[in-house]
Coordinates of C-alpha atoms in Angstrom, one line a residue:
M1 CA -4.4 -10.4 20.3
Q2 CA -4.1 -8.5 23.4
Q3 CA -6.5 -5.5 23.7
H4 CA -5.7 -2.3 25.6
S5 CA -9.2 -0.8 26.2
A6 CA -10.0 2.5 27.6
P7 CA -11.1 2.6 31.3
G8 CA -14.5 0.9 31.5
G9 CA -13.9 -0.6 28.0
K10 CA -15.7 2.3 26.4
E11 CA -15.0 4.8 23.8
E12 CA -13.6 8.0 25.2
D13 CA -14.5 11.6 24.2
V14 CA -12.2 14.8 24.3
E15 CA -13.0 15.6 27.8
S16 CA -12.3 12.3 29.4
I17 CA -9.3 11.4 27.7
G18 CA -7.5 14.7 28.4
E19 CA -6.1 17.3 26.1
M20 CA -2.5 16.3 26.8
Q21 CA -3.3 12.7 25.6
L22 CA -4.5 14.2 22.3
A23 CA -1.4 16.3 22.1
F24 CA 0.6 13.3 22.9
L25 CA -0.9 11.0 20.0
S26 CA -0.6 13.9 17.6
A27 CA 3.0 14.4 18.3
M28 CA 3.6 10.8 18.0
C29 CA 2.1 10.9 14.4
L30 CA 4.9 13.5 13.7
F31 CA 7.4 11.3 15.3
L32 CA 6.4 8.1 13.3
S33 CA 6.6 10.2 10.1
A34 CA 10.2 11.2 10.8
V35 CA 11.1 7.6 11.6
E36 CA 9.6 6.4 8.2
Y37 CA 12.0 8.8 6.4
A38 CA 14.7 6.7 7.7
V39 CA 13.1 3.4 6.8
P40 CA 14.7 2.1 3.4
K41 CA 11.8 1.8 0.8
P42 CA 11.8 0.0 -2.7
F43 CA 10.5 3.5 -4.4
P44 CA 11.2 7.0 -3.2
F45 CA 7.5 7.7 -3.5
M46 CA 6.4 4.9 -1.5
R47 CA 5.2 5.7 2.1
L48 CA 4.6 3.1 4.5
G49 CA 2.0 5.0 6.5
L50 CA 3.6 4.6 9.9
A51 CA 2.1 8.0 11.0
N52 CA -1.2 6.3 10.8
L53 CA -0.7 4.0 13.5
P54 CA -1.9 6.8 16.4
V55 CA -5.0 7.1 14.1
I56 CA -5.9 3.3 14.0
I57 CA -5.3 3.1 17.6
A58 CA -7.6 6.2 18.3
V59 CA -10.2 4.8 16.0
K60 CA -10.6 1.7 18.3
K61 CA -10.3 3.7 21.5
W62 CA -11.9 7.1 21.1
R63 CA -15.0 8.8 19.8
F64 CA -15.6 10.2 16.6
K65 CA -15.1 13.8 17.7
S66 CA -11.6 12.8 19.3
V67 CA -10.3 11.0 16.2
V68 CA -11.3 14.1 14.0
L69 CA -9.3 16.4 16.3
L70 CA -6.2 14.1 16.1
I71 CA -6.3 14.0 12.5
A72 CA -6.4 17.7 12.3
L73 CA -3.6 18.2 14.6
K74 CA -1.8 15.4 12.8
V75 CA -2.0 17.2 9.3
A76 CA -1.4 20.7 10.9
G77 CA 1.7 19.5 12.6
Q78 CA 3.2 17.9 9.5
A79 CA 2.3 21.0 7.4
L80 CA 4.0 23.1 10.2
L81 CA 7.3 20.9 10.2
S82 CA 7.4 20.5 6.2
G83 CA 6.4 24.4 5.8
T84 CA 3.5 23.3 3.6
L85 CA 0.6 24.7 5.5
F86 CA -1.0 26.7 2.8
S87 CA 0.0 24.8 -0.2
Y88 CA -1.3 22.2 -2.5
I89 CA 0.5 19.5 -0.3
F90 CA -1.5 20.4 2.6
I91 CA -4.9 19.9 0.5
F92 CA -3.6 16.6 -0.4
S93 CA -2.9 15.5 3.4
V94 CA -5.9 16.9 4.7
S95 CA -8.2 15.4 2.2
G96 CA -6.6 12.0 2.4
S97 CA -6.0 11.9 6.0
F98 CA -9.7 12.7 6.9
A99 CA -11.2 10.6 4.1
S100 CA -9.1 7.8 5.6
G101 CA -9.8 8.3 9.2
I102 CA -13.7 8.6 8.4
V103 CA -13.7 5.4 6.5
M104 CA -11.9 3.6 9.1
L105 CA -14.2 5.0 11.8
V106 CA -17.2 3.5 9.6
F107 CA -15.5 0.1 9.0
H108 CA -14.7 -0.1 12.7
R109 CA -18.2 0.6 13.8
I110 CA -19.8 -1.8 11.1
F111 CA -17.3 -4.5 10.7
Y112 CA -14.4 -4.5 13.3
R113 CA -16.7 -4.3 16.6
R114 CA -18.7 -7.4 15.2
K115 CA -15.0 -9.2 14.6
I116 CA -16.1 -9.6 11.0
I117 CA -12.7 -7.6 9.9
S118 CA -9.0 -7.5 11.6
S119 CA -6.7 -4.4 12.1
I120 CA -5.2 -5.5 8.7
A121 CA -8.6 -4.9 6.7
L122 CA -9.3 -1.7 8.8
S123 CA -5.8 -0.2 7.7
L124 CA -6.5 -1.4 4.3
S125 CA -10.0 0.4 4.0
G126 CA -8.1 3.7 5.3
A127 CA -5.2 3.1 2.6
M128 CA -7.6 2.6 -0.2
A129 CA -9.9 5.5 0.9
N130 CA -6.6 7.9 1.1
C131 CA -5.5 6.5 -2.4
A132 CA -8.8 7.4 -4.1
V133 CA -8.7 11.0 -2.7
Q134 CA -5.0 11.1 -4.0
I135 CA -6.1 10.1 -7.4
I136 CA -9.1 12.4 -7.5
L137 CA -6.9 15.3 -6.5
S138 CA -4.0 14.5 -8.8
S139 CA -6.3 14.5 -11.7
F140 CA -7.7 18.0 -10.7
F141 CA -4.5 19.5 -9.7
F142 CA -1.6 17.9 -11.6
F143 CA -2.2 15.5 -14.3
G144 CA -6.0 15.6 -15.9
K145 CA -6.9 12.8 -18.2
S146 CA -3.4 11.6 -17.9
T147 CA -3.9 10.5 -14.0
R148 CA -5.0 7.2 -15.6
F149 CA -1.6 6.0 -16.1
I150 CA -0.5 6.6 -12.5
A151 CA -3.6 5.4 -10.7
P152 CA -2.8 1.8 -11.1
L153 CA 0.6 2.2 -9.2
L154 CA -0.9 4.2 -6.6
C155 CA -3.6 1.9 -5.9
A156 CA -0.9 -1.2 -5.9
S157 CA 1.1 1.0 -3.4
S158 CA -1.5 1.9 -1.2
S159 CA -2.6 -2.0 -0.9
V160 CA 1.0 -3.1 0.1
T161 CA 1.6 -0.2 2.6
G162 CA -2.1 -0.7 4.0
F163 CA -1.4 -4.3 4.5
L164 CA 2.0 -3.9 6.0
M165 CA 0.6 -1.1 8.4
G166 CA -2.2 -3.6 9.7
L167 CA 0.7 -6.2 10.3
F168 CA 2.8 -3.5 12.4
C169 CA -0.2 -2.4 14.1
N170 CA -1.1 -5.9 15.4
A171 CA 2.4 -6.5 16.4
F172 CA 2.7 -3.1 18.2
E173 CA -0.3 -3.5 20.2
E174 CA 0.7 -7.2 21.3
M175 CA 4.1 -5.9 23.0
S176 CA 3.6 -2.3 23.7
E177 CA 4.2 -1.3 27.3
W178 CA 3.3 2.4 26.7
M179 CA -0.2 1.5 25.3
K180 CA -1.0 0.1 28.7
A181 CA 0.3 2.9 30.7
F182 CA -1.4 5.6 28.2
F183 CA -4.9 4.1 28.2
S184 CA -5.0 3.3 31.7
S185 CA -3.8 7.0 32.7
S186 CA -6.4 9.4 34.1
A187 CA -7.2 12.5 31.9
V188 CA -3.9 14.8 31.6
C189 CA -4.9 18.6 31.2
L190 CA -2.9 20.9 29.0
N191 CA -0.6 23.5 30.5
P192 CA -2.3 23.0 34.3
D193 CA -0.1 26.2 35.5
K194 CA -1.7 28.3 32.8
P195 CA 1.0 30.5 31.8
E196 CA 0.3 34.2 30.8
K197 CA -0.5 34.3 27.1
K198 CA 1.4 36.4 24.8
K199 CA 0.0 39.0 22.6
I200 CA 0.4 39.0 18.8
S201 CA 2.3 41.9 17.5
K202 CA 0.7 44.2 14.8
Y203 CA 3.8 43.3 12.7
S204 CA 2.8 39.7 12.7
I205 CA -0.9 40.5 11.8
L206 CA 0.4 42.9 8.9
K207 CA 2.8 39.9 7.7
T208 CA 0.0 37.3 7.9
A209 CA -2.3 39.6 5.8
F210 CA 0.6 40.2 3.1
L211 CA 1.2 36.4 2.8
A212 CA -2.6 35.6 2.6
A213 CA -2.9 38.0 0.0
S214 CA 0.0 36.8 -2.0
M215 CA -1.4 33.2 -1.5
I216 CA -4.9 34.4 -2.9
F217 CA -3.1 36.1 -5.9
I218 CA -1.3 33.0 -6.7
I219 CA -4.3 30.7 -6.9
T220 CA -6.7 33.3 -8.6
V221 CA -4.6 34.9 -11.3
K222 CA -4.3 32.7 -14.6
D223 CA -1.7 34.8 -16.3
V224 CA 1.4 32.3 -16.3
Y225 CA 3.8 35.4 -16.3
A226 CA 2.3 36.8 -13.2
V227 CA 2.3 33.7 -11.5
W228 CA 6.0 33.0 -12.1
A229 CA 6.9 36.5 -11.4
M230 CA 5.2 35.9 -8.0
V231 CA 7.1 32.5 -7.7
L232 CA 10.5 34.2 -8.3
V233 CA 9.7 36.9 -5.7
F234 CA 9.1 34.3 -3.0
L235 CA 11.8 32.0 -4.3
A236 CA 14.1 35.1 -3.6
L237 CA 12.7 35.8 -0.2
N238 CA 12.9 32.1 0.8
L239 CA 16.7 32.2 -0.3
V240 CA 17.4 35.2 1.6
K241 CA 15.9 34.0 4.8
K242 CA 17.5 30.6 4.6
H243 CA 20.9 32.1 3.5
G244 CA 20.7 30.2 0.3
N245 CA 20.4 26.9 2.0
M246 CA 17.2 25.6 0.3
N247 CA 16.2 22.5 -1.4
L248 CA 14.7 23.1 -4.9
F249 CA 14.6 19.7 -6.1
P250 CA 11.1 19.0 -5.0
S251 CA 10.0 22.2 -6.7
V252 CA 11.8 21.3 -9.9
V253 CA 10.2 17.7 -9.9
V254 CA 6.8 19.3 -9.5
V255 CA 7.3 21.7 -12.3
V256 CA 8.7 19.0 -14.9
S257 CA 6.2 16.3 -14.2
V258 CA 3.1 18.7 -14.1
T259 CA 4.4 20.1 -17.5
V260 CA 5.2 17.0 -19.2
F261 CA 1.7 15.4 -18.2
S262 CA 0.1 18.6 -19.4
L263 CA 1.8 18.1 -22.9
L264 CA 0.4 14.6 -22.9
T265 CA -2.9 16.2 -24.0
P266 CA -1.9 18.5 -26.8
Y267 CA -3.9 21.5 -27.8
G268 CA -3.4 24.9 -29.4
K269 CA -0.6 25.8 -31.8
V270 CA 2.2 23.0 -32.4
L271 CA 5.5 24.6 -31.6
F272 CA 7.6 21.8 -32.5
E273 CA 8.1 17.9 -32.6
L274 CA 10.1 15.7 -30.6
W275 CA 10.3 12.3 -31.6
G276 CA 6.9 12.4 -33.3
W277 CA 5.6 14.0 -30.0
K278 CA 3.8 17.3 -30.7
I279 CA 4.6 20.2 -28.1
T280 CA 1.7 22.6 -28.4
G281 CA 1.5 26.1 -26.8
G282 CA -1.8 25.6 -25.2
A283 CA -0.7 22.4 -23.4
L284 CA 2.8 23.9 -22.3
E285 CA 1.3 27.4 -21.1
A286 CA -1.4 25.3 -18.9
G287 CA 1.5 23.0 -17.6
L288 CA 3.7 26.0 -16.8
Q289 CA 0.6 27.9 -15.3
K290 CA -0.3 24.8 -13.1
S291 CA 3.0 24.1 -11.9
G292 CA 3.9 27.7 -11.0
T293 CA 0.7 28.0 -8.8
L294 CA 1.6 24.9 -7.0
V295 CA 5.3 25.9 -6.4
G296 CA 4.2 29.3 -5.5
M297 CA 1.8 27.9 -2.9
V298 CA 4.5 26.0 -1.4
L299 CA 7.1 28.8 -1.3
V300 CA 4.5 31.3 0.3
S301 CA 3.7 28.8 2.7
K302 CA 7.3 28.0 3.6
Y303 CA 7.9 31.7 3.9
F304 CA 5.1 32.0 6.3
M305 CA 6.1 29.2 8.6
D306 CA 9.6 30.4 8.8
A307 CA 8.1 34.0 9.9
D308 CA 7.5 32.6 13.4
I309 CA 4.0 33.6 13.4
R310 CA 2.2 32.2 16.5
I311 CA -1.4 30.7 16.5
P312 CA -3.3 32.5 19.3
G313 CA -5.8 31.0 21.7
K314 CA -6.4 27.5 22.9
I315 CA -5.4 25.9 19.3
G316 CA -2.1 27.6 19.4
D317 CA -1.5 26.2 22.9
M318 CA -2.2 22.6 21.6
V319 CA -0.2 23.0 18.5
S320 CA 2.7 24.2 20.7
S321 CA 2.2 21.5 23.2
V322 CA 2.3 18.9 20.2
M323 CA 5.5 20.3 19.0
E324 CA 7.1 20.3 22.3
I325 CA 6.4 16.7 23.0
F326 CA 7.5 15.8 19.3
R327 CA 11.1 17.5 19.9
G328 CA 11.6 15.2 22.9
M329 CA 10.6 12.2 20.9
S330 CA 14.1 10.9 19.4
F331 CA 16.4 7.9 19.8
T332 CA 19.7 6.7 19.1
R333 CA 21.1 4.2 16.8
K334 CA 22.3 2.3 19.9
E335 CA 18.5 2.0 21.2
I336 CA 17.4 0.8 17.8
K337 CA 20.1 -1.9 17.9
E338 CA 19.5 -2.9 21.3
S339 CA 15.5 -3.1 21.2
G340 CA 14.7 -3.0 17.4
I341 CA 12.6 -0.3 15.9
M342 CA 9.5 -1.2 17.3
G343 CA 10.9 -1.6 20.8
A344 CA 12.9 1.6 20.6
V345 CA 9.7 3.4 19.6
D346 CA 7.6 2.0 22.5
G347 CA 10.4 2.8 25.0
K348 CA 10.5 6.3 23.9
L349 CA 6.9 6.7 24.0
L350 CA 6.6 5.2 27.3
S351 CA 9.4 7.3 29.1
I352 CA 8.0 10.5 27.7
W353 CA 4.6 9.7 28.8
K354 CA 5.7 8.8 32.2
E355 CA 7.6 12.3 32.5
I356 CA 4.5 14.2 31.3
S357 CA 1.7 12.6 33.5
G358 CA 4.2 12.7 36.4
A359 CA 4.9 16.5 35.7
N360 CA 1.3 17.1 35.2
N361 CA 0.3 15.5 38.6
E362 CA 2.9 17.5 40.4
S363 CA 1.6 20.7 38.9
L364 CA -2.0 19.9 39.8
S365 CA -0.7 19.0 43.5
R366 CA 1.0 22.4 43.8
R367 CA -2.5 24.2 42.7
N368 CA -4.5 22.1 45.2

């Protein structure tokens, strides 16, 4: 398999790769996440893990610090796009992504470098690490002891997707013209023209404080009625902001699934029986409290992200650059038919990277 090594054949740190290279791979993660939604899957919950391709590539090319920053930007960008930055979904994403990335880094250093394992095994190690974390968190947040019923399915799904992702990575590295250009480029800096930073208004600070307090309330309060009162408040706020155009199906799924799995472990007063299944008050209240907390976190997060609150400083500049690059990453059905999904992705990445590196060089020339 053809290898596209960094200049000098060494792993690179953040300073040598350039901040824009880091932003570009982060945007690529978001781009491939969007592509994945268009790929038919046998099960709705199944994820192929295409967004992990840049992480696998980075694990092979970059140092630990650079890979960790890439994963952080990946999960933050996905949360910004989906509006789940301060929800349980973000906790799952952060935990699973970092577990996967760190395990792949360890396996790369111990086994891959010595040619003991291939990209497929590297991908599988990351997928199974992610799966283990998801099972632990599902037990804590969602299903408790009932997690044992879904753990085998999650493990099987992760094994399949990890294997397929490894195959995809091998094939992409073999044919990618973008990788040749990307890893042979010199470091590209972020915002070479250094535009004037915008100040954050007091209104944004107050709004952030209000939303943070609401999030703390939802997480810490154990009264089911208080939690659901806050859920209804933010449901109304989101519906008003989106003019009623809001998909409530995921929230309904969370409420039903968490409550049903809670009822599998009955305790408290028996309210009634359903085909021999005892519905108990304690289990029902616990399920509604947990599901209310989870849905409330998502609703507060969505309202926060729709409030157009800017992230200050260099981190904000990096996130803005990631989002700007991501918006340019799209292709037509005609491009897919002509080149296939892999060729279309590679062609789009190559054209955008040439445009970015060219514009960067032009800006630096003007400054000098």
